[in-house]
GROMACS .gro file of C-alpha atoms in nm:
model
  274
    1THR     CA    1  -3.618  -1.321   0.246
    2GLY     CA    2  -3.970  -1.388   0.373
    3VAL     CA    3  -4.053  -1.515   0.707
    4GLN     CA    4  -4.018  -1.883   0.780
    5THR     CA    5  -4.338  -2.080   0.854
    6CYS     CA    6  -4.373  -2.282   1.180
    7ALA     CA    7  -4.629  -2.490   1.377
    8LEU     CA    8  -4.620  -2.253   1.656
    9PRO     CA    9  -4.845  -1.939   1.665
   10ILE     CA   10  -4.636  -1.612   1.554
   11TRP     CA   11  -4.664  -1.451   1.911
   12THR     CA   12  -4.455  -1.728   2.054
   13LYS     CA   13  -4.162  -1.621   1.848
   14ALA     CA   14  -4.011  -1.287   1.740
   15VAL     CA   15  -3.956  -1.171   1.381
   16VAL     CA   16  -3.622  -1.025   1.347
   17ALA     CA   17  -3.534  -0.831   1.027
   18LYS     CA   18  -3.180  -0.765   1.093
   19THR     CA   19  -2.887  -0.775   1.335
   20MET     CA   20  -2.573  -0.571   1.305
   21LEU     CA   21  -2.287  -0.357   1.483
   22HIS     CA   22  -2.465  -0.026   1.472
   23MET     CA   23  -2.211   0.283   1.448
   24TRP     CA   24  -2.463   0.546   1.424
   25GLU     CA   25  -2.636   0.563   1.749
   26GLU     CA   26  -2.541   0.811   2.020
   27PRO     CA   27  -2.157   0.799   2.117
   28CYS     CA   28  -2.235   0.657   2.446
   29ILE     CA   29  -2.415   0.366   2.284
   30SER     CA   30  -2.208   0.291   1.971
   31GLY     CA   31  -1.877   0.347   2.121
   32THR     CA   32  -1.570   0.248   1.910
   33ARG     CA   33  -1.704  -0.106   1.827
   34GLY     CA   34  -2.066  -0.072   1.778
   35SER     CA   35  -2.381  -0.128   1.943
   36GLY     CA   36  -2.551  -0.477   1.895
   37ALA     CA   37  -2.861  -0.374   1.717
   38VAL     CA   38  -3.158  -0.620   1.669
   39PHE     CA   39  -3.414  -0.470   1.447
   40PHE     CA   40  -3.750  -0.633   1.492
   41SER     CA   41  -4.010  -0.622   1.242
   42GLY     CA   42  -4.326  -0.443   1.302
   43CYS     CA   43  -4.401  -0.119   1.512
   44ASN     CA   44  -4.694  -0.008   1.721
   45LEU     CA   45  -4.679   0.335   1.550
   46ARG     CA   46  -4.752   0.446   1.209
   47CYS     CA   47  -4.520   0.753   1.166
   48SER     CA   48  -4.565   0.888   0.810
   49TYR     CA   49  -4.189   0.974   0.805
   50CYS     CA   50  -4.045   0.643   0.912
   51GLN     CA   51  -3.682   0.575   0.817
   52ASN     CA   52  -3.732   0.210   0.884
   53ARG     CA   53  -4.055   0.167   0.715
   54ASP     CA   54  -3.929  -0.138   0.504
   55VAL     CA   55  -3.947  -0.329   0.829
   56SER     CA   56  -4.181  -0.138   1.050
   57ARG     CA   57  -4.474  -0.150   0.823
   58ALA     CA   58  -4.429  -0.517   0.715
   59VAL     CA   59  -4.369  -0.870   0.870
   60VAL     CA   60  -4.007  -0.930   0.707
   61GLY     CA   61  -3.733  -1.115   0.836
   62GLU     CA   62  -3.679  -1.431   1.022
   63LEU     CA   63  -3.878  -1.608   1.296
   64MET     CA   64  -3.661  -1.669   1.625
   65ASP     CA   65  -3.772  -1.845   1.943
   66ALA     CA   66  -3.643  -1.721   2.278
   67GLU     CA   67  -3.345  -1.966   2.259
   68ARG     CA   68  -3.237  -1.862   1.919
   69LEU     CA   69  -3.275  -1.482   1.993
   70ALA     CA   70  -3.051  -1.528   2.291
   71GLY     CA   71  -2.789  -1.691   2.070
   72GLU     CA   72  -2.816  -1.380   1.841
   73PHE     CA   73  -2.725  -1.157   2.130
   74ARG     CA   74  -2.442  -1.372   2.217
   75ASN     CA   75  -2.297  -1.355   1.855
   76LEU     CA   76  -2.329  -0.987   1.844
   77VAL     CA   77  -2.125  -0.978   2.166
   78GLY     CA   78  -1.871  -1.210   2.018
   79LEU     CA   79  -1.822  -0.966   1.721
   80GLY     CA   80  -1.746  -0.684   1.998
   81ALA     CA   81  -2.058  -0.506   2.058
   82HIS     CA   82  -2.067  -0.289   2.379
   83ASN     CA   83  -2.435  -0.384   2.449
   84ILE     CA   84  -2.748  -0.519   2.295
   85ASN     CA   85  -2.968  -0.271   2.126
   86LEU     CA   86  -3.333  -0.390   2.099
   87VAL     CA   87  -3.496  -0.170   1.817
   88THR     CA   88  -3.900  -0.172   1.844
   89ALA     CA   89  -3.908  -0.510   2.028
   90THR     CA   90  -4.253  -0.428   2.190
   91PRO     CA   91  -4.466  -0.643   1.952
   92TYR     CA   92  -4.286  -0.965   2.093
   93LEU     CA   93  -4.242  -0.880   2.459
   94PRO     CA   94  -4.281  -1.234   2.598
   95THR     CA   95  -4.012  -1.386   2.360
   96VAL     CA   96  -3.784  -1.102   2.423
   97VAL     CA   97  -3.818  -1.131   2.804
   98ALA     CA   98  -3.758  -1.486   2.781
   99ALA     CA   99  -3.455  -1.441   2.561
  100LEU     CA  100  -3.294  -1.172   2.795
  101LYS     CA  101  -3.337  -1.402   3.089
  102ASP     CA  102  -3.156  -1.673   2.907
  103PHE     CA  103  -2.901  -1.418   2.777
  104LYS     CA  104  -2.836  -1.281   3.117
  105LYS     CA  105  -2.722  -1.613   3.254
  106THR     CA  106  -2.386  -1.604   3.049
  107ASN     CA  107  -2.365  -1.223   3.006
  108PRO     CA  108  -2.486  -1.053   3.332
  109PHE     CA  109  -2.266  -0.735   3.275
  110VAL     CA  110  -2.350  -0.657   2.908
  111PRO     CA  111  -2.604  -0.367   2.907
  112ILE     CA  112  -2.936  -0.408   2.742
  113VAL     CA  113  -3.076  -0.105   2.552
  114TYR     CA  114  -3.439  -0.087   2.487
  115ASN     CA  115  -3.480   0.137   2.171
  116THR     CA  116  -3.852   0.242   2.148
  117GLY     CA  117  -4.083   0.495   1.989
  118GLY     CA  118  -4.195   0.569   2.342
  119TYR     CA  119  -4.563   0.450   2.293
  120GLU     CA  120  -4.553   0.187   2.567
  121LEU     CA  121  -4.761   0.077   2.858
  122PRO     CA  122  -4.589   0.114   3.211
  123GLU     CA  123  -4.693  -0.247   3.261
  124ALA     CA  124  -4.467  -0.347   2.968
  125ILE     CA  125  -4.177  -0.159   3.115
  126GLY     CA  126  -4.233  -0.333   3.441
  127ALA     CA  127  -4.212  -0.672   3.277
  128LEU     CA  128  -3.859  -0.552   3.173
  129GLY     CA  129  -3.734  -0.470   3.511
  130GLY     CA  130  -3.416  -0.633   3.614
  131LEU     CA  131  -3.365  -0.703   3.241
  132VAL     CA  132  -3.317  -0.361   3.066
  133ASP     CA  133  -3.049  -0.133   3.190
  134VAL     CA  134  -3.076   0.165   2.955
  135TYR     CA  135  -3.412   0.311   2.803
  136LEU     CA  136  -3.370   0.490   2.467
  137PRO     CA  137  -3.715   0.629   2.412
  138ASP     CA  138  -3.857   0.882   2.167
  139PHE     CA  139  -4.059   1.169   2.307
  140LYS     CA  140  -4.204   1.266   1.942
  141TYR     CA  141  -4.469   1.514   2.019
  142SER     CA  142  -4.629   1.735   2.282
  143ASP     CA  143  -4.938   1.833   2.057
  144CYS     CA  144  -5.193   1.548   2.013
  145ASN     CA  145  -5.308   1.677   1.680
  146LEU     CA  146  -4.943   1.633   1.552
  147ALA     CA  147  -4.941   1.291   1.701
  148ALA     CA  148  -5.253   1.203   1.516
  149LYS     CA  149  -5.151   1.349   1.198
  150TYR     CA  150  -4.808   1.205   1.171
  151SER     CA  151  -4.817   0.878   1.383
  152ALA     CA  152  -5.200   0.795   1.397
  153ALA     CA  153  -5.182   0.813   1.782
  154THR     CA  154  -5.381   1.100   1.929
  155ASP     CA  155  -5.296   0.981   2.281
  156TYR     CA  156  -4.904   0.962   2.209
  157PRO     CA  157  -4.795   1.260   2.434
  158SER     CA  158  -4.972   1.116   2.775
  159VAL     CA  159  -4.880   0.764   2.684
  160ALA     CA  160  -4.504   0.857   2.620
  161VAL     CA  161  -4.508   1.062   2.944
  162ARG     CA  162  -4.638   0.778   3.157
  163ALA     CA  163  -4.404   0.534   2.976
  164ILE     CA  164  -4.092   0.734   3.044
  165ASP     CA  165  -4.203   0.798   3.408
  166ALA     CA  166  -4.182   0.411   3.442
  167MET     CA  167  -3.845   0.390   3.266
  168VAL     CA  168  -3.684   0.660   3.488
  169SER     CA  169  -3.833   0.532   3.788
  170GLN     CA  170  -3.692   0.183   3.701
  171ALA     CA  171  -3.345   0.272   3.539
  172GLY     CA  172  -3.266   0.557   3.775
  173GLU     CA  173  -3.016   0.829   3.699
  174ILE     CA  174  -2.763   0.815   3.402
  175VAL     CA  175  -2.442   0.623   3.481
  176ILE     CA  176  -2.155   0.642   3.207
  177GLU     CA  177  -1.840   0.452   3.250
  178ASN     CA  178  -1.540   0.476   3.015
  179GLY     CA  179  -1.751   0.686   2.776
  180LEU     CA  180  -2.011   0.426   2.752
  181ILE     CA  181  -2.357   0.417   2.919
  182VAL     CA  182  -2.442   0.128   3.146
  183ARG     CA  183  -2.761   0.268   3.302
  184GLY     CA  184  -3.018   0.526   3.272
  185VAL     CA  185  -3.262   0.679   3.015
  186ILE     CA  186  -3.167   0.891   2.712
  187ILE     CA  187  -3.480   1.059   2.542
  188ARG     CA  188  -3.459   1.122   2.186
  189HIS     CA  189  -3.653   1.401   1.996
  190LEU     CA  190  -3.669   1.430   1.621
  191VAL     CA  191  -3.706   1.796   1.525
  192LEU     CA  192  -3.963   1.799   1.224
  193PRO     CA  193  -3.966   2.099   0.960
  194GLY     CA  194  -4.210   2.362   1.043
  195HIS     CA  195  -4.289   2.235   1.401
  196ARG     CA  196  -4.003   2.384   1.612
  197ALA     CA  197  -4.257   2.517   1.858
  198ASP     CA  198  -4.372   2.144   1.943
  199SER     CA  199  -4.015   2.066   1.991
  200ILE     CA  200  -3.965   2.333   2.228
  201ALA     CA  201  -4.276   2.214   2.418
  202VAL     CA  202  -4.146   1.872   2.427
  203LEU     CA  203  -3.820   2.001   2.577
  204ARG     CA  204  -3.981   2.203   2.836
  205THR     CA  205  -4.181   1.882   2.939
  206ILE     CA  206  -3.854   1.679   2.980
  207ALA     CA  207  -3.687   1.956   3.171
  208LYS     CA  208  -3.989   2.013   3.413
  209ARG     CA  209  -4.069   1.623   3.469
  210TRP     CA  210  -3.733   1.455   3.463
  211GLY     CA  211  -3.464   1.731   3.467
  212ASN     CA  212  -3.098   1.609   3.497
  213LYS     CA  213  -3.216   1.249   3.567
  214VAL     CA  214  -3.198   1.183   3.182
  215LYS     CA  215  -3.000   1.298   2.885
  216VAL     CA  216  -3.175   1.415   2.570
  217SER     CA  217  -3.079   1.354   2.215
  218VAL     CA  218  -3.210   1.627   1.982
  219MET     CA  219  -3.206   1.502   1.641
  220ARG     CA  220  -3.175   1.676   1.308
  221GLN     CA  221  -3.183   1.366   1.064
  222PHE     CA  222  -3.524   1.390   0.930
  223THR     CA  223  -3.528   1.337   0.567
  224PRO     CA  224  -3.823   1.359   0.341
  225ASP     CA  225  -3.684   1.063   0.139
  226PHE     CA  226  -3.863   0.830   0.383
  227ALA     CA  227  -4.215   1.028   0.405
  228SER     CA  228  -4.516   0.870   0.264
  229ALA     CA  229  -4.694   1.012  -0.022
  230ASP     CA  230  -4.980   1.177   0.193
  231CYS     CA  231  -4.716   1.330   0.438
  232ASP     CA  232  -4.678   1.699   0.393
  233LEU     CA  233  -4.314   1.708   0.541
  234ARG     CA  234  -4.121   1.759   0.222
  235ARG     CA  235  -3.817   1.937   0.324
  236ARG     CA  236  -3.538   1.915   0.571
  237VAL     CA  237  -3.513   2.115   0.905
  238THR     CA  238  -3.327   2.448   0.853
  239SER     CA  239  -3.029   2.558   1.049
  240PHE     CA  240  -3.250   2.818   1.191
  241GLU     CA  241  -3.510   2.585   1.313
  242TYR     CA  242  -3.271   2.338   1.469
  243SER     CA  243  -3.059   2.602   1.624
  244GLU     CA  244  -3.367   2.754   1.799
  245VAL     CA  245  -3.448   2.423   1.937
  246LEU     CA  246  -3.087   2.365   2.059
  247ARG     CA  247  -3.092   2.711   2.222
  248GLU     CA  248  -3.410   2.597   2.423
  249ALA     CA  249  -3.253   2.290   2.550
  250GLU     CA  250  -2.941   2.490   2.664
  251ALA     CA  251  -3.159   2.747   2.835
  252LEU     CA  252  -3.348   2.447   3.017
  253GLY     CA  253  -3.024   2.299   3.130
  254LEU     CA  254  -3.076   1.979   2.944
  255ASP     CA  255  -2.764   1.776   2.890
  256GLY     CA  256  -2.719   1.533   2.579
  257TYR     CA  257  -2.651   1.518   2.230
  258PHE     CA  258  -2.712   1.695   1.901
  259GLN     CA  259  -2.665   1.630   1.534
  260ASP     CA  260  -2.475   1.766   1.234
  261PRO     CA  261  -2.649   1.896   0.919
  262ASP     CA  262  -2.522   1.572   0.746
  263SER     CA  263  -2.720   1.354   0.963
  264ALA     CA  264  -3.023   1.425   0.749
  265SER     CA  265  -2.937   1.144   0.481
  266ALA     CA  266  -3.070   0.809   0.386
  267ALA     CA  267  -2.707   0.692   0.427
  268PHE     CA  268  -2.744   0.660   0.801
  269THR     CA  269  -3.027   0.415   0.768
  270PRO     CA  270  -2.933   0.048   0.758
  271ASP     CA  271  -2.994  -0.168   0.430
  272PHE     CA  272  -3.250  -0.417   0.546
  273ALA     CA  273  -3.227  -0.590   0.211
  274GLU     CA  274  -2.866  -0.710   0.279
   0.00000   0.00000   0.00000
């Protein structure tokens, strides 16, 4: 359905494309009952291979004010969610902050996960202090040229480093209880076909700058099904490419998660039309 109209300017509300119990996040986030995912419409990046392009490139969903959004968080907890997982919430930060403050009044111990492409201002992370427990940023590229080519953001590497610096400073080291993360930072990196050297450079930056203060999630789920017509990434990552990246992660002493080959499938992407 289209976005509902209202008398208030759109920036006083958030556009929510989908809420669900998400079983396909990292094990310490999804657990056994699922992560309470809230997918927001819109994104501040333009990745040419985005698997959520149905909602990241268009304003699709339902307008929610802070009170309604906090109610959605509570509904997800009622369904059994281990945490609330905010997916690309940055465009609606003032509304999200207000909703989190409301939600925390009745659910102070439910972890809040901030799931982001990593293209954030430190000031935005600062606004989330005391509200977000777990940061789940991407660190997509080390090479500015790749960032420009595939995400239209030449400054992505330096911006992401500063943002993750702020996240690590705020959240502190990883805390996992009963198999579930309650605090800390997990950095995701999606290996792209033909670019394992950049993936290795990303991992070296992570190891040098944050070391064992964070976990890494080395992802193999790239699928050309979602690539735009002008994107030259037209195949899946090979076992050799992925193994080389994992070998570097192990050599650097990084701890975290990896994916099986069958993760490179559209089947693991939420159906936003439901």
